[in-house]
Structure formats: structure tokens, C-alpha cells
mmCIF file with all atom_site columns, C-alpha atoms in Angstrom:
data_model
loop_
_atom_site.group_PDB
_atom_site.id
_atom_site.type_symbol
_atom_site.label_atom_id
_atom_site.label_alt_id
_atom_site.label_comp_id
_atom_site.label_asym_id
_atom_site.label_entity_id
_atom_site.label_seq_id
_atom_site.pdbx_PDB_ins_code
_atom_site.Cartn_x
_atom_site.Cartn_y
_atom_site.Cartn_z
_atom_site.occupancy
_atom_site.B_iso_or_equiv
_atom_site.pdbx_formal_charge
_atom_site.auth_seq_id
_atom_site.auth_comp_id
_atom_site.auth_asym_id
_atom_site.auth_atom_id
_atom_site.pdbx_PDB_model_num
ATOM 1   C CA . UNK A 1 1   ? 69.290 99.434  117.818 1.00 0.00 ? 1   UNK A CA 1
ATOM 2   C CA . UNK A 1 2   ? 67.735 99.365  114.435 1.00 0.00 ? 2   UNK A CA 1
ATOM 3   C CA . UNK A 1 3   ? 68.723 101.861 111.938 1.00 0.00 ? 3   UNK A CA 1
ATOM 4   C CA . UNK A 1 4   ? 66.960 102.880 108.965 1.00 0.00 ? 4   UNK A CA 1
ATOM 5   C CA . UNK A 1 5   ? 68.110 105.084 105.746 1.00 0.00 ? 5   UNK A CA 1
ATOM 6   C CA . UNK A 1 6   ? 67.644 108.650 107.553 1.00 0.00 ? 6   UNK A CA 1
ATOM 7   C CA . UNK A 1 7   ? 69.442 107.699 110.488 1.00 0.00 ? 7   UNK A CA 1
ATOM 8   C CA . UNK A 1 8   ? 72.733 105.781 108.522 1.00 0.00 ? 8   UNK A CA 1
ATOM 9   C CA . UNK A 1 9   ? 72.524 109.638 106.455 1.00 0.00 ? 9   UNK A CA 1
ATOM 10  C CA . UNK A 1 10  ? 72.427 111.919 108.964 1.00 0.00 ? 10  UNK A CA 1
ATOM 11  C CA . UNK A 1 11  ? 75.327 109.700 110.675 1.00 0.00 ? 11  UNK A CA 1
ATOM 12  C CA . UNK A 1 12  ? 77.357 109.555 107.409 1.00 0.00 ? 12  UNK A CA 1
ATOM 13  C CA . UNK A 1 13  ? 76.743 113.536 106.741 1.00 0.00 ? 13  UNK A CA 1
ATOM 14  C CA . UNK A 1 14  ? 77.576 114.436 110.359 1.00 0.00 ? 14  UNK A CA 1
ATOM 15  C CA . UNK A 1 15  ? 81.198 112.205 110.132 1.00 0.00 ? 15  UNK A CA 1
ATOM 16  C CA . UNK A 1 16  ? 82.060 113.397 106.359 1.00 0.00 ? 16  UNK A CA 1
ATOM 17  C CA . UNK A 1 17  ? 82.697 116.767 105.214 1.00 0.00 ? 17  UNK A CA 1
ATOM 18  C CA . UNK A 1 18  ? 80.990 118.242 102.808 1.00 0.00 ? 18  UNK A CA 1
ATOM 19  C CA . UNK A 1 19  ? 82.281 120.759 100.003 1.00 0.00 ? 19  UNK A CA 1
ATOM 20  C CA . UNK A 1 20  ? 80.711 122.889 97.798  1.00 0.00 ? 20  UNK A CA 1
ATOM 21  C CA . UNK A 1 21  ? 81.615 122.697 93.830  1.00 0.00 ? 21  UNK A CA 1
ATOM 22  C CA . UNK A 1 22  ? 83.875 125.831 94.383  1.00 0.00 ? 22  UNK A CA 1
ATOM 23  C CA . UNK A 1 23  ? 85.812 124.068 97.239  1.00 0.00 ? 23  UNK A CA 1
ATOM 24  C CA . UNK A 1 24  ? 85.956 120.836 95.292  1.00 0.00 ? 24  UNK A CA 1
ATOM 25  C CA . UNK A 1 25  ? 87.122 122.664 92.280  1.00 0.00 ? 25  UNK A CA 1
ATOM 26  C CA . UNK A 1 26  ? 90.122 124.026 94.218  1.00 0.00 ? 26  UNK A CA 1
ATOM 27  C CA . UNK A 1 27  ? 91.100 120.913 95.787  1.00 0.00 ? 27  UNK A CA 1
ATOM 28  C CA . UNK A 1 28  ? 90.828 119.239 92.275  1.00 0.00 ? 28  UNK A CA 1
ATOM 29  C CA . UNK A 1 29  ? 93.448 122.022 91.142  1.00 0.00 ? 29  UNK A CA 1
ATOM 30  C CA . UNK A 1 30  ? 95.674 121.396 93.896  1.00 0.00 ? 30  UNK A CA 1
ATOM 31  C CA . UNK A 1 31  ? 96.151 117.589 92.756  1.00 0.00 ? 31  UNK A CA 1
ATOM 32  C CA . UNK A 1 32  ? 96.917 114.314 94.383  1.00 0.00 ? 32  UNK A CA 1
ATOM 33  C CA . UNK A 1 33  ? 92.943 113.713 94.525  1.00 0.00 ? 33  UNK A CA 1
ATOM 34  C CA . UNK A 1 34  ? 90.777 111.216 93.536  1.00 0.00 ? 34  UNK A CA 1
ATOM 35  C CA . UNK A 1 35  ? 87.092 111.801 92.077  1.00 0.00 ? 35  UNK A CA 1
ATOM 36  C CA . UNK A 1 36  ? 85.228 108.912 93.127  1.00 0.00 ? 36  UNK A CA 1
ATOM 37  C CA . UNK A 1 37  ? 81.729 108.752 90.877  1.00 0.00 ? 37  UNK A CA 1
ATOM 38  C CA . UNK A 1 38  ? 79.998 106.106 93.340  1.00 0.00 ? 38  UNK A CA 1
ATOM 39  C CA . UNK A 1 39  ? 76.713 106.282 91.043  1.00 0.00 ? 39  UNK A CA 1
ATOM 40  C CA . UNK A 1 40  ? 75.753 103.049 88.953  1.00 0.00 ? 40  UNK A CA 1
ATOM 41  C CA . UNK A 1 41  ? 77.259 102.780 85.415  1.00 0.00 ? 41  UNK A CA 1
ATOM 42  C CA . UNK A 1 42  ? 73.939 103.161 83.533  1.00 0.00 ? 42  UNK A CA 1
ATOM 43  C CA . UNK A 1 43  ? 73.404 106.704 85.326  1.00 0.00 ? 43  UNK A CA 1
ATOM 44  C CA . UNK A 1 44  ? 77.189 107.717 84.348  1.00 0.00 ? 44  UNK A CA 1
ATOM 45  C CA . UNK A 1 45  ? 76.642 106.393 80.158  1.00 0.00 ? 45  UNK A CA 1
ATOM 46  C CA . UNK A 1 46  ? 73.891 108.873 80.736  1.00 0.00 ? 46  UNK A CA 1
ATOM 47  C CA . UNK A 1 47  ? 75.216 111.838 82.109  1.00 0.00 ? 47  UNK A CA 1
ATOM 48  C CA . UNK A 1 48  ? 79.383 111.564 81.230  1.00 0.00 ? 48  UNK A CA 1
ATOM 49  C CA . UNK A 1 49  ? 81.454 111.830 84.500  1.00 0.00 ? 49  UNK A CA 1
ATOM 50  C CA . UNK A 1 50  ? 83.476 114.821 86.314  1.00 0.00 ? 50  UNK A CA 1
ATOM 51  C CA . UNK A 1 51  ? 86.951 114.758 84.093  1.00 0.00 ? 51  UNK A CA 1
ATOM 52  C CA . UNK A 1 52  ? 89.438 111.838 85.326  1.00 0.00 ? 52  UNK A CA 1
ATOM 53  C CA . UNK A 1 53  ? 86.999 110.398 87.218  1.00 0.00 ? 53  UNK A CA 1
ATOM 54  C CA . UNK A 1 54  ? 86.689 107.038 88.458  1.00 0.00 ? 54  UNK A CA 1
ATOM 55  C CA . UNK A 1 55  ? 83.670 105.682 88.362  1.00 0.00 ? 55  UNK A CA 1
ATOM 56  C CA . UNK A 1 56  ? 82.768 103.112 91.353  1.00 0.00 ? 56  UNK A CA 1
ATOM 57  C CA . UNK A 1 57  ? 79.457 101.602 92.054  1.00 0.00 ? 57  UNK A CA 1
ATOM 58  C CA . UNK A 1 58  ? 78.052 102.377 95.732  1.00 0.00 ? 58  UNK A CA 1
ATOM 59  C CA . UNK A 1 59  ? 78.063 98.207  95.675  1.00 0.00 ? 59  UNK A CA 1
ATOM 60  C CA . UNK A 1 60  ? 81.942 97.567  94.893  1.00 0.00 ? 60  UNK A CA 1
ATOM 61  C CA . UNK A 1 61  ? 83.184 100.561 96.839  1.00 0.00 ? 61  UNK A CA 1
ATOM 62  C CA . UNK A 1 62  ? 84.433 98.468  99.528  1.00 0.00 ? 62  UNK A CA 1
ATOM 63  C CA . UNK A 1 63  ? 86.043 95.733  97.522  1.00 0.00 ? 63  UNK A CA 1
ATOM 64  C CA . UNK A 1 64  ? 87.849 98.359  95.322  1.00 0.00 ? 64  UNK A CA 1
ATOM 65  C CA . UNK A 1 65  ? 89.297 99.940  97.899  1.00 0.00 ? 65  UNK A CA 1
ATOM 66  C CA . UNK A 1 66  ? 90.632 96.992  100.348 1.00 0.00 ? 66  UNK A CA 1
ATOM 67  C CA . UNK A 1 67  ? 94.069 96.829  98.778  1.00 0.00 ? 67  UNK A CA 1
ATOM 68  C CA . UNK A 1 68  ? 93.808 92.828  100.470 1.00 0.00 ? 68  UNK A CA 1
ATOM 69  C CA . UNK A 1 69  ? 90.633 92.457  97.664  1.00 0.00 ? 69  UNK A CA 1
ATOM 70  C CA . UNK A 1 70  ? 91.331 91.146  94.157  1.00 0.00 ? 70  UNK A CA 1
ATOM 71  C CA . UNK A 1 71  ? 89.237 93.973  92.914  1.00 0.00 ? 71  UNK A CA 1
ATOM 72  C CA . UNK A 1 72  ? 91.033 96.427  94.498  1.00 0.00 ? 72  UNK A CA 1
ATOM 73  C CA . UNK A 1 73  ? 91.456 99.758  92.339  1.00 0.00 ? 73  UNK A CA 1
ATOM 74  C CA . UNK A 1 74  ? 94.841 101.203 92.882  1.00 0.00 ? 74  UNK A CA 1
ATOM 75  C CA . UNK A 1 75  ? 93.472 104.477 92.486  1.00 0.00 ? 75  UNK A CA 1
ATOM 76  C CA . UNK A 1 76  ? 92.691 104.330 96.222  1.00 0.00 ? 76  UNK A CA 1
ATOM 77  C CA . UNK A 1 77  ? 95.343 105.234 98.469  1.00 0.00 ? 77  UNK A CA 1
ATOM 78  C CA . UNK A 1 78  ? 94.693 105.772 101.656 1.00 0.00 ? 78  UNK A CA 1
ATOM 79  C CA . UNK A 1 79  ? 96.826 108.820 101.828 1.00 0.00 ? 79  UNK A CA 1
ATOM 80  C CA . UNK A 1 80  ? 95.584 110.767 98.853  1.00 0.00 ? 80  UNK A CA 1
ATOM 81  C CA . UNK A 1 81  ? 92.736 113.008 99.180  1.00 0.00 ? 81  UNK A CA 1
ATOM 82  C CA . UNK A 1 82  ? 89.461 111.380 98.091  1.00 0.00 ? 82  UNK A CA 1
ATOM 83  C CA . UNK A 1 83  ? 86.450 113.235 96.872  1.00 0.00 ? 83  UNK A CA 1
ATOM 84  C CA . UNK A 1 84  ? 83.037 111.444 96.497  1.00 0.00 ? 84  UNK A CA 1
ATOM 85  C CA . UNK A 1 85  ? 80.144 112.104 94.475  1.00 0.00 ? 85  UNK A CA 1
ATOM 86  C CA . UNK A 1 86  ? 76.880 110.602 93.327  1.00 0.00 ? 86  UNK A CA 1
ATOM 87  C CA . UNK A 1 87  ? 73.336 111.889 91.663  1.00 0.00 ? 87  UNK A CA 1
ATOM 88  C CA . UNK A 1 88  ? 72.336 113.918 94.745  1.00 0.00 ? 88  UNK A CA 1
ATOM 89  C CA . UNK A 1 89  ? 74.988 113.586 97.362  1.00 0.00 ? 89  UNK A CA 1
ATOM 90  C CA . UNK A 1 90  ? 73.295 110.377 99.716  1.00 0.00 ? 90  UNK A CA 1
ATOM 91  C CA . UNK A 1 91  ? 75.105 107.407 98.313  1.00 0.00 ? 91  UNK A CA 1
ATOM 92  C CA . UNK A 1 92  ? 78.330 109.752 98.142  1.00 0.00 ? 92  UNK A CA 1
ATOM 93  C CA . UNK A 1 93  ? 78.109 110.503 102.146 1.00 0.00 ? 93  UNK A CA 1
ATOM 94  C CA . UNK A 1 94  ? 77.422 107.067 103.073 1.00 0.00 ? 94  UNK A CA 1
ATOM 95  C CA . UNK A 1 95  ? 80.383 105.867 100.761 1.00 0.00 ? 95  UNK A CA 1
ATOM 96  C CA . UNK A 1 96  ? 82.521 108.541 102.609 1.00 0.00 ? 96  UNK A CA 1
ATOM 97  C CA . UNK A 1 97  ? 81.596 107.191 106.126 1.00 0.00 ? 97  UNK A CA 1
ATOM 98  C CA . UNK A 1 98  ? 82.608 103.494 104.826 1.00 0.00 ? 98  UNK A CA 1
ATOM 99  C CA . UNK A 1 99  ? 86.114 104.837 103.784 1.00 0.00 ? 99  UNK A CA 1
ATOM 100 C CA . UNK A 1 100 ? 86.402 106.481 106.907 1.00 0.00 ? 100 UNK A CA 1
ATOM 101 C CA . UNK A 1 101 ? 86.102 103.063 108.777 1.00 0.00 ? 101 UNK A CA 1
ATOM 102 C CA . UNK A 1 102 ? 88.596 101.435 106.263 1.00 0.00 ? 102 UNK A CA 1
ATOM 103 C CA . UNK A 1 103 ? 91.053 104.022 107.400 1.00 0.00 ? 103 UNK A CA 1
ATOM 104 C CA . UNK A 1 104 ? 90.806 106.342 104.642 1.00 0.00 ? 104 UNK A CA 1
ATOM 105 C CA . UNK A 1 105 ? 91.258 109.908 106.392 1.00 0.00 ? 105 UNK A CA 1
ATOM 106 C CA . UNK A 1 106 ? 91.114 113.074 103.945 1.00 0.00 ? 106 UNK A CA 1
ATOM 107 C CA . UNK A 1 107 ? 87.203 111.827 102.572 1.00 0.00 ? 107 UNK A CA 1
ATOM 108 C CA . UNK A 1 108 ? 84.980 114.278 101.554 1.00 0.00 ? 108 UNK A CA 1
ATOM 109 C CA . UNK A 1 109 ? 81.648 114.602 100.118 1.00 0.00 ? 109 UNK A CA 1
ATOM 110 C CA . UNK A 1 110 ? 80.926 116.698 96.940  1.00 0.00 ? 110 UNK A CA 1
ATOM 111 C CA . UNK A 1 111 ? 77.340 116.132 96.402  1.00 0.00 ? 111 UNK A CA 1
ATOM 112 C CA . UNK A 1 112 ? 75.844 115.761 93.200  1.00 0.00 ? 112 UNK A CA 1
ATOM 113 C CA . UNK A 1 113 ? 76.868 115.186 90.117  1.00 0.00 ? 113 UNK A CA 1
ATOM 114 C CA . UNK A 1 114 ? 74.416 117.707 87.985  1.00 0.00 ? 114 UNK A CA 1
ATOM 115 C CA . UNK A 1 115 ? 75.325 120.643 91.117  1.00 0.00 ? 115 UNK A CA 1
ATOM 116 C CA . UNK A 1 116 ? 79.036 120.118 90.107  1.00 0.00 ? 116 UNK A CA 1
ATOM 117 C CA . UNK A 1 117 ? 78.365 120.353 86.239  1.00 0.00 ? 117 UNK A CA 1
ATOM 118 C CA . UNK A 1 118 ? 76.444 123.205 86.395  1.00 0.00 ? 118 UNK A CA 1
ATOM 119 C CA . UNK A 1 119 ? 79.157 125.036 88.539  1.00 0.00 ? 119 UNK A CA 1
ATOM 120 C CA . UNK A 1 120 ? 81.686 124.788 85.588  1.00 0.00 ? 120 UNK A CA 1
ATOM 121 C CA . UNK A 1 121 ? 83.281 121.360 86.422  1.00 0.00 ? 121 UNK A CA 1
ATOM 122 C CA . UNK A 1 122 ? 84.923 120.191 83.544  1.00 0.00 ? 122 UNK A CA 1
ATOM 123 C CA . UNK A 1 123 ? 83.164 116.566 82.751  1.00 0.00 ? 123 UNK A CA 1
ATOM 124 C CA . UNK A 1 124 ? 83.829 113.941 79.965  1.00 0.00 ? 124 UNK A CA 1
ATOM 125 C CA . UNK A 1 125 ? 81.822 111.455 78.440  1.00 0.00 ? 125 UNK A CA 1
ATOM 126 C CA . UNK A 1 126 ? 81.543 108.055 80.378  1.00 0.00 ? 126 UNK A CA 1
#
């Protein structure tokens, strides 16, 4: 069966939590998490990033987090806690579902990245 873009979304949101900026916040405090930014560089030079962030285009996601790929990021472990965001929360859930399937278990989404900033998020210039 064909899929388009609203059914691969409401598939990713349905398999990925989601957590508001107050619940992201705490699980930020708690540590051993990593802020995935999953936007393209231009947008982040734009906007800065959520502090320690690491910023990983929607495109590369999968090669930087194969540890097998010679782009992999070790910043992904697949037993740390990851939390994914983009510019409105899409590209974030469908980035979680692909994590999910490359074993990745404790993936969430935390939506957008101007939603986080505005709820008192510390960010950083890109």
C-alpha cells in the first residue's frame, strides 16, 4: 500500500511519544539525554539551537546514528535517552519512528523548536 506524508505522520506520532517543553525540560535536568536538532543547518544559523544540542539533518539521521556508518555520531547511544526536535515537530516524529526501528528505545518527540524557546529553554547560538 502506498503511503503518503499524512499517513507516515500520523504513524510516526502514534509510535513516538510526545512531551511537552515542561516534560522535556525535566528530563533534560535529569541528564544522560541527548537533544537531537533534526532541522537543516541554515534554519539552526538562523534561530541558535536548544543548549548542548546536536544538530542532525532529517537526511543524515540514519547514517549518524548506525554505529556500523563512518558518519556515525557517538553522541547516539542506543541506551541513553534521546529527545528530538525540529521547526514544528513533523520531521522530529518521523526521525523518532526511524530510531525506533534502529533499536533506539527511550525516543521521544519534543516538537518545535520556537514552542521550546519560548517555554524558557535555555538555547545557544548555532
Amino acid at each position: 500500500m502506498v503511503k503518503n506524508v499524512k499517513d507516515l505522520l500520523a504513524e510516526a506520532n502514534s509510535a513516538v511519544p510526545n512531551l511537552s517543553p515542561t516534560e522535556a525540560a525535566e528530563k533534560m535536568r535529569s541528564g544522560d539525554v541527548l537533544v537531537v536538532d533534526v532541522r537543516d543547518p541554515t534554519e539552526v544559523q538562523q534561530t541558535g539551537r536548544i543548549k548542548g544540542a546536536v544538530n542532525v539533518s532529517r537526511g543524515m539521521l540514519e547514517f549518524r546514528a548506525d554505529p556500523e556508518s563512518q558518519y556515525h555520531n557517538p553522541a547516539f547511544q542506543k541506551d541513553k535517552t534521546i529527545l528530538l526536535h525540529c521547526a514544528s515537530g513533523g520531521r522530529s516524529a518521523l526521525a523518532g519512528k526511524t530510531l525506533q526501528e534502529m533499536g533506539y528505545t527511550a525516543v521521544f518527540n519534543i516538537g518545535g523548536f520556537k514552542e521550546l524557546a519560548e517555554a524558557g529553554i535555555d538555547t545557544e547560538p548555532a
